[in-house]
mmCIF file of C-alpha atoms in Angstrom:
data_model
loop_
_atom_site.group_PDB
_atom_site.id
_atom_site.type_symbol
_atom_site.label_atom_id
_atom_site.label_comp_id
_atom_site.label_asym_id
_atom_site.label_seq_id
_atom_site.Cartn_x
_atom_site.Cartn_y
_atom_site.Cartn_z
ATOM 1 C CA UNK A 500 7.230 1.262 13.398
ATOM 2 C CA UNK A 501 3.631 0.342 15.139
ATOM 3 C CA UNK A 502 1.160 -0.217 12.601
ATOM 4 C CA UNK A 503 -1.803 2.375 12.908
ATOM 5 C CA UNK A 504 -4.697 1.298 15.132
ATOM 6 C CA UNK A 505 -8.201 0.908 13.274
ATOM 7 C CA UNK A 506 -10.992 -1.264 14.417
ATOM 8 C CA UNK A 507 -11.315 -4.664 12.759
ATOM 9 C CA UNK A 508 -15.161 -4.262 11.785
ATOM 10 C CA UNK A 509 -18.048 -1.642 11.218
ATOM 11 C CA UNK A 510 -21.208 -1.729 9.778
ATOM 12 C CA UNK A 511 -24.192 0.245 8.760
ATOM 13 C CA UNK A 512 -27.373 0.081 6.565
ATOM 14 C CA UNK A 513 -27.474 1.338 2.759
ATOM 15 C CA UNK A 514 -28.173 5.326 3.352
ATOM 16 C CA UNK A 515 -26.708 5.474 6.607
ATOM 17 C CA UNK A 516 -23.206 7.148 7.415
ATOM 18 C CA UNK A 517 -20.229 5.445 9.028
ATOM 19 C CA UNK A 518 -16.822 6.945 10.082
ATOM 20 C CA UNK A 519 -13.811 4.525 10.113
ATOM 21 C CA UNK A 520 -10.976 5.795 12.582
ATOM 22 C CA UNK A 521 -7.307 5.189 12.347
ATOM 23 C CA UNK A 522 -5.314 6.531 15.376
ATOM 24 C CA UNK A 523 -1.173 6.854 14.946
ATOM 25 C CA UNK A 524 1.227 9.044 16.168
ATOM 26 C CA UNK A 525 3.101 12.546 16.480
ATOM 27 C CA UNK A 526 5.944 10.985 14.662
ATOM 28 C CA UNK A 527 3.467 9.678 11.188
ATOM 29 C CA UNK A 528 -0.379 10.704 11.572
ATOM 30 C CA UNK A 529 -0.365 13.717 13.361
ATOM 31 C CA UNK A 530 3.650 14.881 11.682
ATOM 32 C CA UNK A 531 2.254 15.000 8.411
ATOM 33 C CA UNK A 532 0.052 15.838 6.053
ATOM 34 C CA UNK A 533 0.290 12.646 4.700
ATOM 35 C CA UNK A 534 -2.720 10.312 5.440
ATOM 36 C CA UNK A 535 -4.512 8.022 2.627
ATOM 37 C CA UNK A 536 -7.396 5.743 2.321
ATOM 38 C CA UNK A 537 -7.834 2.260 0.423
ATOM 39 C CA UNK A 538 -10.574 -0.073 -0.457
ATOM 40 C CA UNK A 539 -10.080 -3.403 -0.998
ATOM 41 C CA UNK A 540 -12.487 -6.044 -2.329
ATOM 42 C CA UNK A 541 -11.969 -9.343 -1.907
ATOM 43 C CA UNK A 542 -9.542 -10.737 -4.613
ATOM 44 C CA UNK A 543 -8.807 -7.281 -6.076
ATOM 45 C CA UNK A 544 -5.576 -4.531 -5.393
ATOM 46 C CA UNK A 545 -6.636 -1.657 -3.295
ATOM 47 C CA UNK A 546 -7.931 1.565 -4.838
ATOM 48 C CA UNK A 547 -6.692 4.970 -3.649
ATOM 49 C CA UNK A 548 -9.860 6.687 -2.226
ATOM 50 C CA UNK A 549 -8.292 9.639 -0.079
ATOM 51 C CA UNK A 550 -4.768 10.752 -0.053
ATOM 52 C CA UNK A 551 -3.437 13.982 1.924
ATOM 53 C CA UNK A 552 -5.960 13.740 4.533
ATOM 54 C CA UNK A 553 -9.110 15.066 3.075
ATOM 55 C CA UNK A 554 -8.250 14.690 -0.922
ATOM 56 C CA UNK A 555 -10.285 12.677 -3.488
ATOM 57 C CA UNK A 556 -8.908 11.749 -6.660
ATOM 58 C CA UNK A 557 -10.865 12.178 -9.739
ATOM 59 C CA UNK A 558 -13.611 9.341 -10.218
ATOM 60 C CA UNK A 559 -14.379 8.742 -6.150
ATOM 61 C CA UNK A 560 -17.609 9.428 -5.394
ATOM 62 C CA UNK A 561 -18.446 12.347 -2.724
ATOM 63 C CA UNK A 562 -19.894 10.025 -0.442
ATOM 64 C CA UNK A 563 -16.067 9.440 0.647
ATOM 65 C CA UNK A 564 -14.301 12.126 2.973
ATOM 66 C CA UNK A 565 -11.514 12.385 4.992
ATOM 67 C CA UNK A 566 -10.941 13.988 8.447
ATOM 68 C CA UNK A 567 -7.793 14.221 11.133
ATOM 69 C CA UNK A 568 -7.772 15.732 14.340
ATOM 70 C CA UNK A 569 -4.440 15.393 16.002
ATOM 71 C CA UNK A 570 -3.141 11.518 15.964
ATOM 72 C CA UNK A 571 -6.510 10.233 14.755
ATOM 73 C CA UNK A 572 -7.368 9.948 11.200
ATOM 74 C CA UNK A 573 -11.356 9.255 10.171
ATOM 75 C CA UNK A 574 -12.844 8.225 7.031
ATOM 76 C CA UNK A 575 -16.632 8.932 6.359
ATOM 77 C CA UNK A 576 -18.715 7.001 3.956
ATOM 78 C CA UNK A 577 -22.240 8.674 3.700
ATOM 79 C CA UNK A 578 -25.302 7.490 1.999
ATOM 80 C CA UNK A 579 -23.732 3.321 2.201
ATOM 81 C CA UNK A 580 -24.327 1.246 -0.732
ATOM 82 C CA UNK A 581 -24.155 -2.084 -1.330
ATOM 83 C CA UNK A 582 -20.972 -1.788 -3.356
ATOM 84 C CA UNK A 583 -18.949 0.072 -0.678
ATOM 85 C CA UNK A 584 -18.871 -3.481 1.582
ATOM 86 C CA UNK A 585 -15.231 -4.032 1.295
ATOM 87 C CA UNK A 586 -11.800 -3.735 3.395
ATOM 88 C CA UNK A 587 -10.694 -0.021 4.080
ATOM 89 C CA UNK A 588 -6.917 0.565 5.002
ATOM 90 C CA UNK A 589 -5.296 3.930 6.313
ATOM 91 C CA UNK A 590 -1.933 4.808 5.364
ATOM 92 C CA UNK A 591 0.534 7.475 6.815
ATOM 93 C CA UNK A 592 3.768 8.663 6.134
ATOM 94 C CA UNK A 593 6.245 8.386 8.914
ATOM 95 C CA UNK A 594 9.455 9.183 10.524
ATOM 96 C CA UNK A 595 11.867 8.561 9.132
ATOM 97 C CA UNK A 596 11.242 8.298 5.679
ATOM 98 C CA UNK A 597 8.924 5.413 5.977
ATOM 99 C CA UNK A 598 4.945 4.242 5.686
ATOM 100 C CA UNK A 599 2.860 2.986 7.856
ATOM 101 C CA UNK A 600 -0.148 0.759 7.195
ATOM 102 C CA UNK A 601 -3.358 0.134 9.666
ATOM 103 C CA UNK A 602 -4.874 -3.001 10.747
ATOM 104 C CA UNK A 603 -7.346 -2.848 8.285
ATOM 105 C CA UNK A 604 -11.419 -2.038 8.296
ATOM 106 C CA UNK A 605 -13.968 -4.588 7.403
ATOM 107 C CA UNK A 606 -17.044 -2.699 6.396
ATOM 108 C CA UNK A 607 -20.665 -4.803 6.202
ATOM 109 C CA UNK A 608 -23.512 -3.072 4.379
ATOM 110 C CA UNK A 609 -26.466 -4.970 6.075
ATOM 111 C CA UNK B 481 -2.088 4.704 -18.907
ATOM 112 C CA UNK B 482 -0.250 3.488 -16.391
ATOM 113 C CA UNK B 483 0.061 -0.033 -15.559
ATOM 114 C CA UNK B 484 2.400 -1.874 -13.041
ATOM 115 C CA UNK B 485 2.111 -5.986 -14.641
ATOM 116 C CA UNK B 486 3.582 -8.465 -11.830
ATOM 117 C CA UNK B 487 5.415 -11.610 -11.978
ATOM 118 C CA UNK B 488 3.610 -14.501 -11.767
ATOM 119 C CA UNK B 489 2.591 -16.701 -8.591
ATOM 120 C CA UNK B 490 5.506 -18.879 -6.916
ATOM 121 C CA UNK B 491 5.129 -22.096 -4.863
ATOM 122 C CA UNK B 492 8.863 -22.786 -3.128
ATOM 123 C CA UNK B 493 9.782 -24.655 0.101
ATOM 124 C CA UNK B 494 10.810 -22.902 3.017
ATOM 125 C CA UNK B 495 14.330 -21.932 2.923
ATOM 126 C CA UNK B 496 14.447 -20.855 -0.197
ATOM 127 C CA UNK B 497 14.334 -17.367 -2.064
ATOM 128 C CA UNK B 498 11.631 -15.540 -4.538
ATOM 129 C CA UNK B 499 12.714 -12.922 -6.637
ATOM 130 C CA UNK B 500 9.387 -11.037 -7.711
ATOM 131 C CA UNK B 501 9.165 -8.516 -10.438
ATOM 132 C CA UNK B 502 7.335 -5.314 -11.456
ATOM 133 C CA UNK B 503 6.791 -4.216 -14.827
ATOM 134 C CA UNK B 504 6.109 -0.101 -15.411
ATOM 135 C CA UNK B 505 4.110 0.741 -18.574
ATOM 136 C CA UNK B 506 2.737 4.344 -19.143
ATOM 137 C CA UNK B 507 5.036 6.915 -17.626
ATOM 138 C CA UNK B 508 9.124 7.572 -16.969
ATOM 139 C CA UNK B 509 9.597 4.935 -14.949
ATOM 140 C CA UNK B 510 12.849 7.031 -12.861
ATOM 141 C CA UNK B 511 10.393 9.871 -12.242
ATOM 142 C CA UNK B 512 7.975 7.970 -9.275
ATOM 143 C CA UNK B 513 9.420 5.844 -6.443
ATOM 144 C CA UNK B 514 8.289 2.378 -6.468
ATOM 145 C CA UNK B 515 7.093 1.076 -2.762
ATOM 146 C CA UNK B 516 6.420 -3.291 -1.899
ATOM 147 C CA UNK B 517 3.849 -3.969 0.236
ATOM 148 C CA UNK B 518 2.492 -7.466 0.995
ATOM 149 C CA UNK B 519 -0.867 -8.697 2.612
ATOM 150 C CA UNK B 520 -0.905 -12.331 4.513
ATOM 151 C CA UNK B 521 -3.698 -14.394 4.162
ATOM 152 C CA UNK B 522 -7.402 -12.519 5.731
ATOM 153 C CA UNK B 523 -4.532 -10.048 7.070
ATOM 154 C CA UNK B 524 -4.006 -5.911 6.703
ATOM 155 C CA UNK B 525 -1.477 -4.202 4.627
ATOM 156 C CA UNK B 526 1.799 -4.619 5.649
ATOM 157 C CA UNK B 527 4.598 -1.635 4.278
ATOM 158 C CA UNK B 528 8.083 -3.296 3.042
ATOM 159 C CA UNK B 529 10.001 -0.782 1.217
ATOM 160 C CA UNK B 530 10.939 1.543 -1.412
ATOM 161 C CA UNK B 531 13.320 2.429 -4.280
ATOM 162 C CA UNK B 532 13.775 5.491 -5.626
ATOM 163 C CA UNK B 533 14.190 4.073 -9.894
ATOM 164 C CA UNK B 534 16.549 7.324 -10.834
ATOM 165 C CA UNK B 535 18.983 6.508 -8.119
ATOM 166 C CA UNK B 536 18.447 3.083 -6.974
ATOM 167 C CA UNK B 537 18.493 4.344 -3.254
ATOM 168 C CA UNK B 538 16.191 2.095 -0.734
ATOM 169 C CA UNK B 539 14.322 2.504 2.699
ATOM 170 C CA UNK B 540 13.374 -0.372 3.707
ATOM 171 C CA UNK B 541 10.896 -1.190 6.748
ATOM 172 C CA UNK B 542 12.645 -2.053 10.127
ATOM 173 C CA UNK B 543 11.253 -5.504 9.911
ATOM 174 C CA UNK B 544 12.503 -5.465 6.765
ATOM 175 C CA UNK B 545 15.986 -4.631 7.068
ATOM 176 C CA UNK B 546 18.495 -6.919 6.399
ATOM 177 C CA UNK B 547 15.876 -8.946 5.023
ATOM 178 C CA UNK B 548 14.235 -7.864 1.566
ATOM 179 C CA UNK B 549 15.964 -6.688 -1.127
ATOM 180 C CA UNK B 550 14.617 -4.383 -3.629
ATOM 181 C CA UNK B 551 16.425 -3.240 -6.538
ATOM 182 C CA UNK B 552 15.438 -2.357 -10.364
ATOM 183 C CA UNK B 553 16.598 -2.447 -14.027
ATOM 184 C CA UNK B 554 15.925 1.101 -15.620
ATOM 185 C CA UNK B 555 16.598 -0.710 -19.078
ATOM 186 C CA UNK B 556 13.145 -2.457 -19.101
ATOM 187 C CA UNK B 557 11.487 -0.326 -16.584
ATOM 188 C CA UNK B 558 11.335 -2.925 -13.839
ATOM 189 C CA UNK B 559 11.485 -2.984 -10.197
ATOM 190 C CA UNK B 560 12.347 -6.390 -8.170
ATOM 191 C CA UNK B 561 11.630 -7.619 -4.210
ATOM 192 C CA UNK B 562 13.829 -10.552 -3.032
ATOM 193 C CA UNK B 563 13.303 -12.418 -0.199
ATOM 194 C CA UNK B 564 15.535 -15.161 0.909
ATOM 195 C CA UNK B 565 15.305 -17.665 3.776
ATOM 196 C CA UNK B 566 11.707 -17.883 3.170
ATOM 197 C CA UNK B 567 9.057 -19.012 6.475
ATOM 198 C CA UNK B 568 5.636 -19.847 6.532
ATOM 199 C CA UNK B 569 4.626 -16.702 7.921
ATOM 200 C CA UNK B 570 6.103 -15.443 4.148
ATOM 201 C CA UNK B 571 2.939 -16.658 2.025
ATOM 202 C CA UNK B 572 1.432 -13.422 1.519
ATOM 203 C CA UNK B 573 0.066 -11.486 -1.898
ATOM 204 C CA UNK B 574 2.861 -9.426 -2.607
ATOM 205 C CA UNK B 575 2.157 -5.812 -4.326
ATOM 206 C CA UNK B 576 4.495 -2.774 -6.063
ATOM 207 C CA UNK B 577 3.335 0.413 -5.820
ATOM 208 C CA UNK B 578 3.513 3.505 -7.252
ATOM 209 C CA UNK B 579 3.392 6.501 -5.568
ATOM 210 C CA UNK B 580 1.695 9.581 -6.905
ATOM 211 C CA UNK B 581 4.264 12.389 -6.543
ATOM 212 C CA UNK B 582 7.251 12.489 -8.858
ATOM 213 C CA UNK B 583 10.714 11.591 -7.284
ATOM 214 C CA UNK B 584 11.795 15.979 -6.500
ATOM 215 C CA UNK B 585 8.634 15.837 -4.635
ATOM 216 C CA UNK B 586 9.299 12.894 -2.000
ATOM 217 C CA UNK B 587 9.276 9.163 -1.667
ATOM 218 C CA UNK B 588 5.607 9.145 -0.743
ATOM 219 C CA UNK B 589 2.432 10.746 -1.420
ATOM 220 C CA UNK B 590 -0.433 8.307 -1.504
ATOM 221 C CA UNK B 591 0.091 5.123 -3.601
ATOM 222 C CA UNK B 592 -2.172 5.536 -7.011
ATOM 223 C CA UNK B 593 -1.344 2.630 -8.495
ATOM 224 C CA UNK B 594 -0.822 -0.520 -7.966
ATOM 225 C CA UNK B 595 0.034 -3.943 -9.345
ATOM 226 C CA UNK B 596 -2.193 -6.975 -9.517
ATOM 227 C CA UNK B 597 -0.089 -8.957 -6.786
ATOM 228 C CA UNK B 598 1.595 -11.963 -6.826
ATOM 229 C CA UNK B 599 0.766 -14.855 -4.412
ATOM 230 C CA UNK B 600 3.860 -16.544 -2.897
ATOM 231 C CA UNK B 601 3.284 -19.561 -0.809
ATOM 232 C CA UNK B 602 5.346 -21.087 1.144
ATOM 233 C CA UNK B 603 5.225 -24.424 2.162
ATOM 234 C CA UNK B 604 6.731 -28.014 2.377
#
């Protein structure tokens, strides 16, 4: 079980966009259905933000979607605020009957 | 509401074990699998396990196997991780989760909850 592959660091300026990538497999990312996003800030538990790809649960802003295209799994943050600077993590189900986690995303709103 | 209410942090030498535990509040606690996960120091997520709390079954992660223990007590709606033989490379925050999906629909959804962690630290 490789962890998924996300880069370490992004950044963008408040009203900008950024996309957050998270590249697996055919046996967890691209098998199922089954891909979710978490922010982390520092000290805190992480917070579900997208779970079956492209779902938002009730109370996360808009400005959060999610994307996959084969292996690859994105997140998009649009119109960046200062309180979305934070660690994102990707998530997948995989084969068999396990979870995955990714390295881990440190976003910097500049 | 829901709430998943850790054990508190541990200091212990290496060598030794840490049994930490996971209080459910809010919901049947035999109706969602409970999942571990632990983060090292400035490090990513790192997936440990599961148990399913109607049936005690486990999957554990390969790295984990033969290694972790998770088990639970459906009397006081509690789920445990036990680690013996613990390294250095052990200190970590360690977190339950609770998936989002009730148990006829799978052992994993997305995780919606989560508890507050518990730091272990390992060290002579």
């Amino acid at each position: 079980q490789s962890a998924l592959t996300q880069p370490a660091s992004v950044s963008g300026s408040p009203g900008q966009s950024i996309t957050i990538s998270c590249t697996g497999t055919s046996s967890d990312v691209g098998l199922y259905n089954l891909v979710s996003w978490y922010q982390q800030h520092p000290g805190k538990a992480p917070k579900l933000i997208i779970y079956e790809d492209t779902n938002r649960p009730s109370g996360v802003s808009n400005r959060f979607s999610g994307s996959k295209s084969g292996n690859t799994a994105s997140l998009t943050i649009s119109g960046l605020q200062a309180e979305d600077e934070a660690d994102y993590h990707c998530c997948s189900y995989a084969d068999p009957a396990t979870v995955v986690f990714g390295g881990g995303t440190r976003l910097t709103v500049l | 509401q829901v709430q998943l209410v850790q054990s508190g942090a541990e200091v212990k030498k290496p060598g030794a074990s840490v049994k930490v535990s996971c209080k459910a509040s809010g919901y049947s606690f035999t109706d969602y699998y409970i999942h571990w996960v632990r983060q090292a120091p400035g490090q990513g997520l790192e997936w440990m396990g599961w148990i399913n709390p109607n049936t005690g079954g486990t999957v554990y992660a390969q790295r984990s196997h033969g290694w972790v223990t998770i088990t639970r007590d459906t009397s006081i709606s509690t789920a445990y991780m036990e680690l013996p033989r613990l390294k250095s490379d052990d200190t970590a925050i360690y977190y339950c989760a609770r998936v989002s999906v009730p148990v006829h629909s799978g052992s994993f959804d997305s995780f919606e909850y989560w508890g507050q962690g518990t730091l272990v630290t390992v060290s002579s």
